[in-house]
PDB file of N, CA and C in Angstrom:
ATOM      1  N   MET A   1    -149.452 145.873 106.756  1.00  0.00           N
ATOM      2  CA  MET A   1    -148.659 146.259 107.917  1.00  0.00           C
ATOM      3  C   MET A   1    -147.058 145.753 107.452  1.00  0.00           C
ATOM      4  N   LYS A   2    -146.480 146.593 108.333  1.00  0.00           N
ATOM      5  CA  LYS A   2    -144.929 146.357 108.118  1.00  0.00           C
ATOM      6  C   LYS A   2    -144.533 144.564 108.585  1.00  0.00           C
ATOM      7  N   LYS A   3    -143.698 144.013 108.111  1.00  0.00           N
ATOM      8  CA  LYS A   3    -143.619 142.970 108.354  1.00  0.00           C
ATOM      9  C   LYS A   3    -141.868 142.240 108.050  1.00  0.00           C
ATOM     10  N   ILE A   4    -141.308 141.792 109.058  1.00  0.00           N
ATOM     11  CA  ILE A   4    -140.417 141.237 108.980  1.00  0.00           C
ATOM     12  C   ILE A   4    -140.098 139.745 109.290  1.00  0.00           C
ATOM     13  N   GLN A   5    -139.809 138.997 108.458  1.00  0.00           N
ATOM     14  CA  GLN A   5    -139.840 137.320 108.508  1.00  0.00           C
ATOM     15  C   GLN A   5    -138.591 137.048 108.606  1.00  0.00           C
ATOM     16  N   VAL A   6    -138.083 135.772 109.750  1.00  0.00           N
ATOM     17  CA  VAL A   6    -137.058 135.102 109.511  1.00  0.00           C
ATOM     18  C   VAL A   6    -137.024 133.644 109.563  1.00  0.00           C
ATOM     19  N   PHE A   7    -136.108 133.638 108.692  1.00  0.00           N
ATOM     20  CA  PHE A   7    -136.219 132.002 108.401  1.00  0.00           C
ATOM     21  C   PHE A   7    -134.919 131.454 108.793  1.00  0.00           C
ATOM     22  N   ASP A   8    -134.952 130.604 109.761  1.00  0.00           N
ATOM     23  CA  ASP A   8    -134.150 130.037 110.299  1.00  0.00           C
ATOM     24  C   ASP A   8    -133.994 128.876 110.068  1.00  0.00           C
ATOM     25  N   PRO A   9    -132.549 128.257 110.170  1.00  0.00           N
ATOM     26  CA  PRO A   9    -131.863 126.907 109.491  1.00  0.00           C
ATOM     27  C   PRO A   9    -132.346 125.983 110.673  1.00  0.00           C
ATOM     28  N   ALA A  10    -132.253 124.709 110.181  1.00  0.00           N
ATOM     29  CA  ALA A  10    -132.857 123.682 111.240  1.00  0.00           C
ATOM     30  C   ALA A  10    -132.403 124.076 112.606  1.00  0.00           C
ATOM     31  N   THR A  11    -130.896 124.192 112.864  1.00  0.00           N
ATOM     32  CA  THR A  11    -130.388 124.380 114.015  1.00  0.00           C
ATOM     33  C   THR A  11    -130.899 125.777 114.730  1.00  0.00           C
ATOM     34  N   GLY A  12    -131.206 126.536 114.453  1.00  0.00           N
ATOM     35  CA  GLY A  12    -132.152 127.603 115.239  1.00  0.00           C
ATOM     36  C   GLY A  12    -131.015 128.511 115.742  1.00  0.00           C
ATOM     37  N   GLU A  13    -130.120 128.124 115.778  1.00  0.00           N
ATOM     38  CA  GLU A  13    -128.633 128.646 116.229  1.00  0.00           C
ATOM     39  C   GLU A  13    -128.466 130.190 116.131  1.00  0.00           C
ATOM     40  N   GLN A  14    -128.811 131.148 117.004  1.00  0.00           N
ATOM     41  CA  GLN A  14    -128.989 132.616 116.945  1.00  0.00           C
ATOM     42  C   GLN A  14    -128.455 133.129 118.349  1.00  0.00           C
ATOM     43  N   GLY A  15    -127.822 133.951 118.724  1.00  0.00           N
ATOM     44  CA  GLY A  15    -127.972 134.558 120.138  1.00  0.00           C
ATOM     45  C   GLY A  15    -128.687 135.469 120.727  1.00  0.00           C
ATOM     46  N   THR A  16    -128.723 135.488 122.118  1.00  0.00           N
ATOM     47  CA  THR A  16    -129.999 136.401 122.578  1.00  0.00           C
ATOM     48  C   THR A  16    -129.868 137.781 121.960  1.00  0.00           C
ATOM     49  N   THR A  17    -128.829 138.034 121.586  1.00  0.00           N
ATOM     50  CA  THR A  17    -128.828 139.490 121.047  1.00  0.00           C
ATOM     51  C   THR A  17    -129.605 139.552 119.758  1.00  0.00           C
ATOM     52  N   PHE A  18    -129.762 138.783 119.020  1.00  0.00           N
ATOM     53  CA  PHE A  18    -130.406 138.373 118.143  1.00  0.00           C
ATOM     54  C   PHE A  18    -131.979 138.659 118.525  1.00  0.00           C
ATOM     55  N   ALA A  19    -132.563 137.679 119.354  1.00  0.00           N
ATOM     56  CA  ALA A  19    -133.746 137.857 119.975  1.00  0.00           C
ATOM     57  C   ALA A  19    -134.296 138.936 120.537  1.00  0.00           C
ATOM     58  N   ALA A  20    -133.059 139.744 121.395  1.00  0.00           N
ATOM     59  CA  ALA A  20    -133.649 141.437 121.890  1.00  0.00           C
ATOM     60  C   ALA A  20    -133.775 142.209 120.522  1.00  0.00           C
ATOM     61  N   ASP A  21    -133.039 141.807 119.724  1.00  0.00           N
ATOM     62  CA  ASP A  21    -133.195 142.942 118.421  1.00  0.00           C
ATOM     63  C   ASP A  21    -134.395 142.763 117.692  1.00  0.00           C
ATOM     64  N   LEU A  22    -134.979 141.593 117.266  1.00  0.00           N
ATOM     65  CA  LEU A  22    -136.394 141.814 116.724  1.00  0.00           C
ATOM     66  C   LEU A  22    -137.117 141.872 117.785  1.00  0.00           C
ATOM     67  N   GLU A  23    -137.330 141.960 119.315  1.00  0.00           N
ATOM     68  CA  GLU A  23    -138.370 142.484 120.078  1.00  0.00           C
ATOM     69  C   GLU A  23    -138.128 143.638 119.629  1.00  0.00           C
ATOM     70  N   TRP A  24    -137.063 144.435 119.627  1.00  0.00           N
ATOM     71  CA  TRP A  24    -136.960 145.864 119.308  1.00  0.00           C
ATOM     72  C   TRP A  24    -137.858 146.282 118.140  1.00  0.00           C
ATOM     73  N   VAL A  25    -137.536 145.671 117.057  1.00  0.00           N
ATOM     74  CA  VAL A  25    -137.929 145.912 115.818  1.00  0.00           C
ATOM     75  C   VAL A  25    -139.552 145.750 115.827  1.00  0.00           C
ATOM     76  N   GLY A  26    -139.892 144.644 116.718  1.00  0.00           N
ATOM     77  CA  GLY A  26    -141.752 144.416 117.453  1.00  0.00           C
ATOM     78  C   GLY A  26    -142.003 146.197 117.429  1.00  0.00           C
ATOM     79  N   GLN A  27    -141.224 146.482 118.519  1.00  0.00           N
ATOM     80  CA  GLN A  27    -141.451 147.437 119.156  1.00  0.00           C
ATOM     81  C   GLN A  27    -141.824 148.871 118.192  1.00  0.00           C
ATOM     82  N   GLN A  28    -141.091 148.742 117.110  1.00  0.00           N
ATOM     83  CA  GLN A  28    -141.038 149.745 116.503  1.00  0.00           C
ATOM     84  C   GLN A  28    -142.004 149.699 115.380  1.00  0.00           C
ATOM     85  N   GLY A  29    -143.109 148.918 115.443  1.00  0.00           N
ATOM     86  CA  GLY A  29    -144.557 149.157 114.986  1.00  0.00           C
ATOM     87  C   GLY A  29    -144.528 147.742 113.558  1.00  0.00           C
ATOM     88  N   TYR A  30    -143.417 146.533 113.967  1.00  0.00           N
ATOM     89  CA  TYR A  30    -143.313 145.684 112.888  1.00  0.00           C
ATOM     90  C   TYR A  30    -143.893 144.398 113.293  1.00  0.00           C
ATOM     91  N   LEU A  31    -144.566 143.728 112.533  1.00  0.00           N
ATOM     92  CA  LEU A  31    -144.988 142.211 112.655  1.00  0.00           C
ATOM     93  C   LEU A  31    -143.727 141.473 112.383  1.00  0.00           C
ATOM     94  N   VAL A  32    -143.278 140.864 113.466  1.00  0.00           N
ATOM     95  CA  VAL A  32    -142.301 139.750 113.524  1.00  0.00           C
ATOM     96  C   VAL A  32    -142.485 138.388 113.344  1.00  0.00           C
ATOM     97  N   GLU A  33    -142.007 137.942 112.566  1.00  0.00           N
ATOM     98  CA  GLU A  33    -142.626 136.225 112.444  1.00  0.00           C
ATOM     99  C   GLU A  33    -141.687 135.323 112.283  1.00  0.00           C
ATOM    100  N   ARG A  34    -141.198 134.432 112.792  1.00  0.00           N
ATOM    101  CA  ARG A  34    -139.963 133.618 112.823  1.00  0.00           C
ATOM    102  C   ARG A  34    -140.213 132.264 112.368  1.00  0.00           C
ATOM    103  N   PHE A  35    -139.667 131.652 111.350  1.00  0.00           N
ATOM    104  CA  PHE A  35    -140.168 129.913 110.923  1.00  0.00           C
ATOM    105  C   PHE A  35    -138.687 129.259 111.048  1.00  0.00           C
ATOM    106  N   ASN A  36    -138.990 128.380 111.835  1.00  0.00           N
ATOM    107  CA  ASN A  36    -137.659 127.225 111.779  1.00  0.00           C
ATOM    108  C   ASN A  36    -137.862 125.993 110.740  1.00  0.00           C
ATOM    109  N   TYR A  37    -136.724 125.913 110.079  1.00  0.00           N
ATOM    110  CA  TYR A  37    -136.916 125.078 108.954  1.00  0.00           C
ATOM    111  C   TYR A  37    -137.136 123.661 109.169  1.00  0.00           C
ATOM    112  N   ALA A  38    -136.670 122.980 110.684  1.00  0.00           N
ATOM    113  CA  ALA A  38    -136.666 121.780 110.665  1.00  0.00           C
ATOM    114  C   ALA A  38    -138.416 121.396 111.222  1.00  0.00           C
ATOM    115  N   SER A  39    -138.897 122.344 112.100  1.00  0.00           N
ATOM    116  CA  SER A  39    -140.345 122.344 112.444  1.00  0.00           C
ATOM    117  C   SER A  39    -141.592 122.895 111.518  1.00  0.00           C
ATOM    118  N   GLN A  40    -140.971 123.566 110.594  1.00  0.00           N
ATOM    119  CA  GLN A  40    -141.976 124.519 109.704  1.00  0.00           C
ATOM    120  C   GLN A  40    -141.837 124.655 108.028  1.00  0.00           C
ATOM    121  N   PRO A  41    -141.238 123.161 107.605  1.00  0.00           N
ATOM    122  CA  PRO A  41    -140.409 123.350 106.276  1.00  0.00           C
ATOM    123  C   PRO A  41    -141.512 123.304 104.979  1.00  0.00           C
ATOM    124  N   LEU A  42    -142.849 123.540 105.173  1.00  0.00           N
ATOM    125  CA  LEU A  42    -143.905 123.848 104.589  1.00  0.00           C
ATOM    126  C   LEU A  42    -143.820 125.434 104.218  1.00  0.00           C
ATOM    127  N   VAL A  43    -143.507 125.959 105.212  1.00  0.00           N
ATOM    128  CA  VAL A  43    -143.264 127.202 104.956  1.00  0.00           C
ATOM    129  C   VAL A  43    -142.338 128.076 104.342  1.00  0.00           C
ATOM    130  N   PHE A  44    -141.332 127.483 104.101  1.00  0.00           N
ATOM    131  CA  PHE A  44    -140.109 127.588 103.431  1.00  0.00           C
ATOM    132  C   PHE A  44    -140.825 127.377 102.152  1.00  0.00           C
ATOM    133  N   SER A  45    -141.015 125.736 101.636  1.00  0.00           N
ATOM    134  CA  SER A  45    -141.271 125.924 100.261  1.00  0.00           C
ATOM    135  C   SER A  45    -142.763 126.390  99.639  1.00  0.00           C
ATOM    136  N   SER A  46    -143.505 126.905 100.156  1.00  0.00           N
ATOM    137  CA  SER A  46    -144.512 127.841  99.912  1.00  0.00           C
ATOM    138  C   SER A  46    -144.112 129.461  99.742  1.00  0.00           C
ATOM    139  N   ASN A  47    -143.057 130.056 100.279  1.00  0.00           N
ATOM    140  CA  ASN A  47    -142.999 131.348 100.377  1.00  0.00           C
ATOM    141  C   ASN A  47    -141.906 131.559  98.913  1.00  0.00           C
ATOM    142  N   PRO A  48    -142.406 132.107  97.940  1.00  0.00           N
ATOM    143  CA  PRO A  48    -141.486 132.057  96.558  1.00  0.00           C
ATOM    144  C   PRO A  48    -140.134 132.901  96.660  1.00  0.00           C
ATOM    145  N   VAL A  49    -140.125 133.791  97.783  1.00  0.00           N
ATOM    146  CA  VAL A  49    -138.613 134.087  97.978  1.00  0.00           C
ATOM    147  C   VAL A  49    -137.769 133.228  98.726  1.00  0.00           C
ATOM    148  N   VAL A  50    -138.071 132.599  99.357  1.00  0.00           N
ATOM    149  CA  VAL A  50    -137.708 131.636 100.424  1.00  0.00           C
ATOM    150  C   VAL A  50    -136.949 130.544  99.210  1.00  0.00           C
ATOM    151  N   LYS A  51    -137.845 130.175  98.851  1.00  0.00           N
ATOM    152  CA  LYS A  51    -137.965 129.069  97.810  1.00  0.00           C
ATOM    153  C   LYS A  51    -136.732 129.396  96.699  1.00  0.00           C
ATOM    154  N   ARG A  52    -136.965 130.527  96.537  1.00  0.00           N
ATOM    155  CA  ARG A  52    -135.953 131.083  94.956  1.00  0.00           C
ATOM    156  C   ARG A  52    -134.298 130.937  95.640  1.00  0.00           C
ATOM    157  N   GLU A  53    -134.337 131.575  96.510  1.00  0.00           N
ATOM    158  CA  GLU A  53    -133.163 131.567  97.606  1.00  0.00           C
ATOM    159  C   GLU A  53    -132.416 130.081  97.989  1.00  0.00           C
ATOM    160  N   LEU A  54    -133.463 128.946  98.256  1.00  0.00           N
ATOM    161  CA  LEU A  54    -132.951 127.725  98.964  1.00  0.00           C
ATOM    162  C   LEU A  54    -132.443 127.484  97.553  1.00  0.00           C
ATOM    163  N   ASP A  55    -133.284 127.087  96.536  1.00  0.00           N
ATOM    164  CA  ASP A  55    -133.129 126.529  95.248  1.00  0.00           C
ATOM    165  C   ASP A  55    -131.659 126.954  94.720  1.00  0.00           C
ATOM    166  N   SER A  56    -131.570 128.236  94.962  1.00  0.00           N
ATOM    167  CA  SER A  56    -130.013 128.984  94.465  1.00  0.00           C
ATOM    168  C   SER A  56    -129.031 128.334  95.068  1.00  0.00           C
ATOM    169  N   ALA A  57    -129.045 128.479  96.867  1.00  0.00           N
ATOM    170  CA  ALA A  57    -127.551 128.448  96.960  1.00  0.00           C
ATOM    171  C   ALA A  57    -127.933 127.341  98.516  1.00  0.00           C
ATOM    172  N   GLY A  58    -129.041 126.732  98.514  1.00  0.00           N
ATOM    173  CA  GLY A  58    -129.432 125.538  99.711  1.00  0.00           C
ATOM    174  C   GLY A  58    -129.413 125.959 100.759  1.00  0.00           C
ATOM    175  N   ASP A  59    -128.862 125.105 101.546  1.00  0.00           N
ATOM    176  CA  ASP A  59    -129.124 125.822 103.405  1.00  0.00           C
ATOM    177  C   ASP A  59    -128.059 126.657 103.828  1.00  0.00           C
ATOM    178  N   ALA A  60    -126.945 127.285 102.713  1.00  0.00           N
ATOM    179  CA  ALA A  60    -126.322 128.503 103.223  1.00  0.00           C
ATOM    180  C   ALA A  60    -126.916 129.632 103.082  1.00  0.00           C
ATOM    181  N   ALA A  61    -128.073 129.465 102.287  1.00  0.00           N
ATOM    182  CA  ALA A  61    -128.725 130.729 102.191  1.00  0.00           C
ATOM    183  C   ALA A  61    -129.605 130.997 103.706  1.00  0.00           C
ATOM    184  N   LEU A  62    -129.527 130.305 104.336  1.00  0.00           N
ATOM    185  CA  LEU A  62    -130.310 130.145 105.727  1.00  0.00           C
ATOM    186  C   LEU A  62    -129.237 130.857 106.908  1.00  0.00           C
ATOM    187  N   PRO A  63    -129.685 131.489 107.529  1.00  0.00           N
ATOM    188  CA  PRO A  63    -131.201 132.199 107.926  1.00  0.00           C
ATOM    189  C   PRO A  63    -131.474 133.268 106.563  1.00  0.00           C
ATOM    190  N   LEU A  64    -132.281 133.482 106.319  1.00  0.00           N
ATOM    191  CA  LEU A  64    -133.207 134.519 105.542  1.00  0.00           C
ATOM    192  C   LEU A  64    -133.952 135.459 106.077  1.00  0.00           C
ATOM    193  N   ILE A  65    -134.027 136.668 105.658  1.00  0.00           N
ATOM    194  CA  ILE A  65    -134.644 138.027 106.316  1.00  0.00           C
ATOM    195  C   ILE A  65    -135.379 138.298 105.097  1.00  0.00           C
ATOM    196  N   VAL A  66    -136.473 138.501 105.240  1.00  0.00           N
ATOM    197  CA  VAL A  66    -137.653 138.936 104.413  1.00  0.00           C
ATOM    198  C   VAL A  66    -138.347 140.172 104.844  1.00  0.00           C
ATOM    199  N   LEU A  67    -138.015 141.442 104.281  1.00  0.00           N
ATOM    200  CA  LEU A  67    -138.870 142.836 104.727  1.00  0.00           C
ATOM    201  C   LEU A  67    -140.141 142.820 104.017  1.00  0.00           C
ATOM    202  N   ASN A  68    -140.895 143.194 104.465  1.00  0.00           N
ATOM    203  CA  ASN A  68    -142.257 143.224 103.368  1.00  0.00           C
ATOM    204  C   ASN A  68    -142.125 142.567 102.176  1.00  0.00           C
ATOM    205  N   GLY A  69    -141.963 141.562 102.116  1.00  0.00           N
ATOM    206  CA  GLY A  69    -142.178 140.516 101.089  1.00  0.00           C
ATOM    207  C   GLY A  69    -140.684 140.445 100.051  1.00  0.00           C
ATOM    208  N   GLU A  70    -139.605 141.201 100.561  1.00  0.00           N
ATOM    209  CA  GLU A  70    -138.720 141.414  99.723  1.00  0.00           C
ATOM    210  C   GLU A  70    -137.275 140.629 100.482  1.00  0.00           C
ATOM    211  N   LEU A  71    -136.588 139.829  99.945  1.00  0.00           N
ATOM    212  CA  LEU A  71    -135.487 139.419 100.464  1.00  0.00           C
ATOM    213  C   LEU A  71    -134.339 140.773 101.040  1.00  0.00           C
ATOM    214  N   ALA A  72    -134.175 140.637 102.332  1.00  0.00           N
ATOM    215  CA  ALA A  72    -133.120 141.917 102.941  1.00  0.00           C
ATOM    216  C   ALA A  72    -131.502 141.257 103.062  1.00  0.00           C
ATOM    217  N   LEU A  73    -131.838 139.939 103.519  1.00  0.00           N
ATOM    218  CA  LEU A  73    -130.439 139.480 103.476  1.00  0.00           C
ATOM    219  C   LEU A  73    -130.432 137.723 103.783  1.00  0.00           C
ATOM    220  N   SER A  74    -129.410 137.031 103.343  1.00  0.00           N
ATOM    221  CA  SER A  74    -129.360 135.814 103.419  1.00  0.00           C
ATOM    222  C   SER A  74    -128.066 135.278 103.977  1.00  0.00           C
ATOM    223  N   GLY A  75    -128.206 133.986 104.544  1.00  0.00           N
ATOM    224  CA  GLY A  75    -127.053 133.643 104.989  1.00  0.00           C
ATOM    225  C   GLY A  75    -126.086 134.142 106.520  1.00  0.00           C
ATOM    226  N   ARG A  76    -126.908 135.060 107.028  1.00  0.00           N
ATOM    227  CA  ARG A  76    -126.186 135.481 108.403  1.00  0.00           C
ATOM    228  C   ARG A  76    -127.310 136.169 109.021  1.00  0.00           C
ATOM    229  N   TYR A  77    -127.451 136.340 110.598  1.00  0.00           N
ATOM    230  CA  TYR A  77    -128.720 137.162 110.980  1.00  0.00           C
ATOM    231  C   TYR A  77    -127.636 138.748 110.703  1.00  0.00           C
ATOM    232  N   PRO A  78    -128.953 139.469 110.677  1.00  0.00           N
ATOM    233  CA  PRO A  78    -128.334 141.103 110.513  1.00  0.00           C
ATOM    234  C   PRO A  78    -128.197 141.730 112.117  1.00  0.00           C
ATOM    235  N   SER A  79    -127.442 142.620 111.960  1.00  0.00           N
ATOM    236  CA  SER A  79    -127.381 143.672 113.031  1.00  0.00           C
ATOM    237  C   SER A  79    -128.501 144.613 113.658  1.00  0.00           C
ATOM    238  N   ARG A  80    -128.682 144.759 114.652  1.00  0.00           N
ATOM    239  CA  ARG A  80    -129.663 145.999 114.651  1.00  0.00           C
ATOM    240  C   ARG A  80    -129.534 147.296 114.136  1.00  0.00           C
ATOM    241  N   ASP A  81    -128.626 147.740 113.959  1.00  0.00           N
ATOM    242  CA  ASP A  81    -127.908 148.801 112.837  1.00  0.00           C
ATOM    243  C   ASP A  81    -128.591 148.606 111.541  1.00  0.00           C
ATOM    244  N   GLU A  82    -128.006 147.177 111.130  1.00  0.00           N
ATOM    245  CA  GLU A  82    -128.938 146.734 109.710  1.00  0.00           C
ATOM    246  C   GLU A  82    -130.339 147.026 109.830  1.00  0.00           C
ATOM    247  N   MET A  83    -130.859 146.672 110.722  1.00  0.00           N
ATOM    248  CA  MET A  83    -132.243 146.439 110.540  1.00  0.00           C
ATOM    249  C   MET A  83    -132.918 147.904 111.301  1.00  0.00           C
ATOM    250  N   ALA A  84    -132.337 148.768 111.786  1.00  0.00           N
ATOM    251  CA  ALA A  84    -132.687 149.982 111.913  1.00  0.00           C
ATOM    252  C   ALA A  84    -132.547 150.969 110.750  1.00  0.00           C
ATOM    253  N   ARG A  85    -131.581 150.389 109.882  1.00  0.00           N
ATOM    254  CA  ARG A  85    -131.458 151.017 108.489  1.00  0.00           C
ATOM    255  C   ARG A  85    -132.751 150.606 107.465  1.00  0.00           C
ATOM    256  N   TRP A  86    -133.260 149.481 107.498  1.00  0.00           N
ATOM    257  CA  TRP A  86    -134.035 148.972 106.688  1.00  0.00           C
ATOM    258  C   TRP A  86    -135.497 149.455 107.045  1.00  0.00           C
ATOM    259  N   ILE A  87    -135.401 149.364 108.282  1.00  0.00           N
ATOM    260  CA  ILE A  87    -136.717 150.530 108.835  1.00  0.00           C
ATOM    261  C   ILE A  87    -136.851 151.387 108.600  1.00  0.00           C
ATOM    262  N   ALA A  88    -135.865 152.061 108.594  1.00  0.00           N
ATOM    263  CA  ALA A  88    -136.030 153.925 108.461  1.00  0.00           C
ATOM    264  C   ALA A  88    -135.962 153.836 106.808  1.00  0.00           C
ATOM    265  N   GLY A  89    -135.684 153.277 105.895  1.00  0.00           N
ATOM    266  CA  GLY A  89    -135.863 153.270 104.462  1.00  0.00           C
ATOM    267  C   GLY A  89    -136.875 152.601 103.873  1.00  0.00           C
ATOM    268  N   ALA A  90    -137.506 151.816 104.917  1.00  0.00           N
ATOM    269  CA  ALA A  90    -138.723 151.121 103.773  1.00  0.00           C
ATOM    270  C   ALA A  90    -139.994 151.938 103.943  1.00  0.00           C
ATOM    271  N   PRO A  91    -140.432 151.640 102.785  1.00  0.00           N
ATOM    272  CA  PRO A  91    -141.722 152.549 101.990  1.00  0.00           C
ATOM    273  C   PRO A  91    -143.019 151.958 102.902  1.00  0.00           C
ATOM    274  N   LEU A  92    -143.639 153.040 103.360  1.00  0.00           N
ATOM    275  CA  LEU A  92    -145.062 152.954 103.769  1.00  0.00           C
ATOM    276  C   LEU A  92    -145.892 151.902 102.869  1.00  0.00           C
ATOM    277  N   PRO A  93    -146.873 151.192 102.963  1.00  0.00           N
ATOM    278  CA  PRO A  93    -147.708 150.172 102.123  1.00  0.00           C
ATOM    279  C   PRO A  93    -148.784 151.311 101.845  1.00  0.00           C
ATOM    280  N   ALA A  94    -149.410 151.320 100.555  1.00  0.00           N
ATOM    281  CA  ALA A  94    -150.348 152.330  99.968  1.00  0.00           C
ATOM    282  C   ALA A  94    -151.406 152.555 101.258  1.00  0.00           C
ATOM    283  N   SER A  95    -151.681 151.699 101.962  1.00  0.00           N
ATOM    284  CA  SER A  95    -152.826 151.649 102.658  1.00  0.00           C
ATOM    285  C   SER A  95    -152.779 152.547 103.727  1.00  0.00           C
ATOM    286  N   GLU A  96    -151.270 153.088 104.464  1.00  0.00           N
ATOM    287  CA  GLU A  96    -150.991 153.495 105.448  1.00  0.00           C
ATOM    288  C   GLU A  96    -150.282 155.004 104.828  1.00  0.00           C
ATOM    289  N   CYS A  97    -149.979 155.215 103.453  1.00  0.00           N
ATOM    290  CA  CYS A  97    -149.524 156.502 102.824  1.00  0.00           C
ATOM    291  C   CYS A  97    -150.555 157.407 102.377  1.00  0.00           C
ATOM    292  N   CYS A  98    -151.776 156.818 101.742  1.00  0.00           N
ATOM    293  CA  CYS A  98    -152.597 157.160 100.557  1.00  0.00           C
ATOM    294  C   CYS A  98    -154.206 157.217 101.518  1.00  0.00           C
ATOM    295  N   SER A  99    -154.505 158.244 101.037  1.00  0.00           N
ATOM    296  CA  SER A  99    -156.068 158.391 101.300  1.00  0.00           C
ATOM    297  C   SER A  99    -156.678 159.357 100.316  1.00  0.00           C
ATOM    298  N   GLY A 100    -157.716 158.673 100.180  1.00  0.00           N
ATOM    299  CA  GLY A 100    -158.918 159.504  99.097  1.00  0.00           C
ATOM    300  C   GLY A 100    -158.266 159.114  97.517  1.00  0.00           C
ATOM    301  N   GLY A 101    -157.136 158.206  97.520  1.00  0.00           N
ATOM    302  CA  GLY A 101    -156.754 158.120  96.081  1.00  0.00           C
ATOM    303  C   GLY A 101    -155.632 159.019  95.893  1.00  0.00           C
ATOM    304  N   ARG A 102    -155.164 159.966  96.735  1.00  0.00           N
ATOM    305  CA  ARG A 102    -154.032 160.557  96.674  1.00  0.00           C
ATOM    306  C   ARG A 102    -152.947 160.402  97.678  1.00  0.00           C
ATOM    307  N   CYS A 103    -151.736 160.485  97.327  1.00  0.00           N
ATOM    308  CA  CYS A 103    -150.687 160.048  98.509  1.00  0.00           C
ATOM    309  C   CYS A 103    -150.412 161.458  99.250  1.00  0.00           C
ATOM    310  N   CYS A 104    -149.916 160.792 100.468  1.00  0.00           N
ATOM    311  CA  CYS A 104    -149.088 162.062 100.958  1.00  0.00           C
ATOM    312  C   CYS A 104    -147.805 162.370 100.490  1.00  0.00           C
ATOM    313  N   GLY A 105    -147.402 163.566 100.888  1.00  0.00           N
ATOM    314  CA  GLY A 105    -146.235 164.271 100.471  1.00  0.00           C
ATOM    315  C   GLY A 105    -144.896 164.054 101.595  1.00  0.00           C
TER     316      GLY A 105
END
């Protein structure tokens, strides 16, 4: 399944616009997951992408946006336009593209 994960800083400050944009992403068929550093620190340390960014940049890396397991953005929240571009360019997982060992074209 296509997935976007948002790793929020402990303050969790984001506007209502971003929350609405995430709802829109969910309506496009993506699983949306959000995690808060203050209440779910183990999720941050157990995700290798997130851990690598935090080890490198510290709290300045937050928020982190992970799209289908890959780092999409760090240090700020994306706009809806950015997320729309990610969705349009995101490859389908093999389970959705391939059938009988052959990929659709």
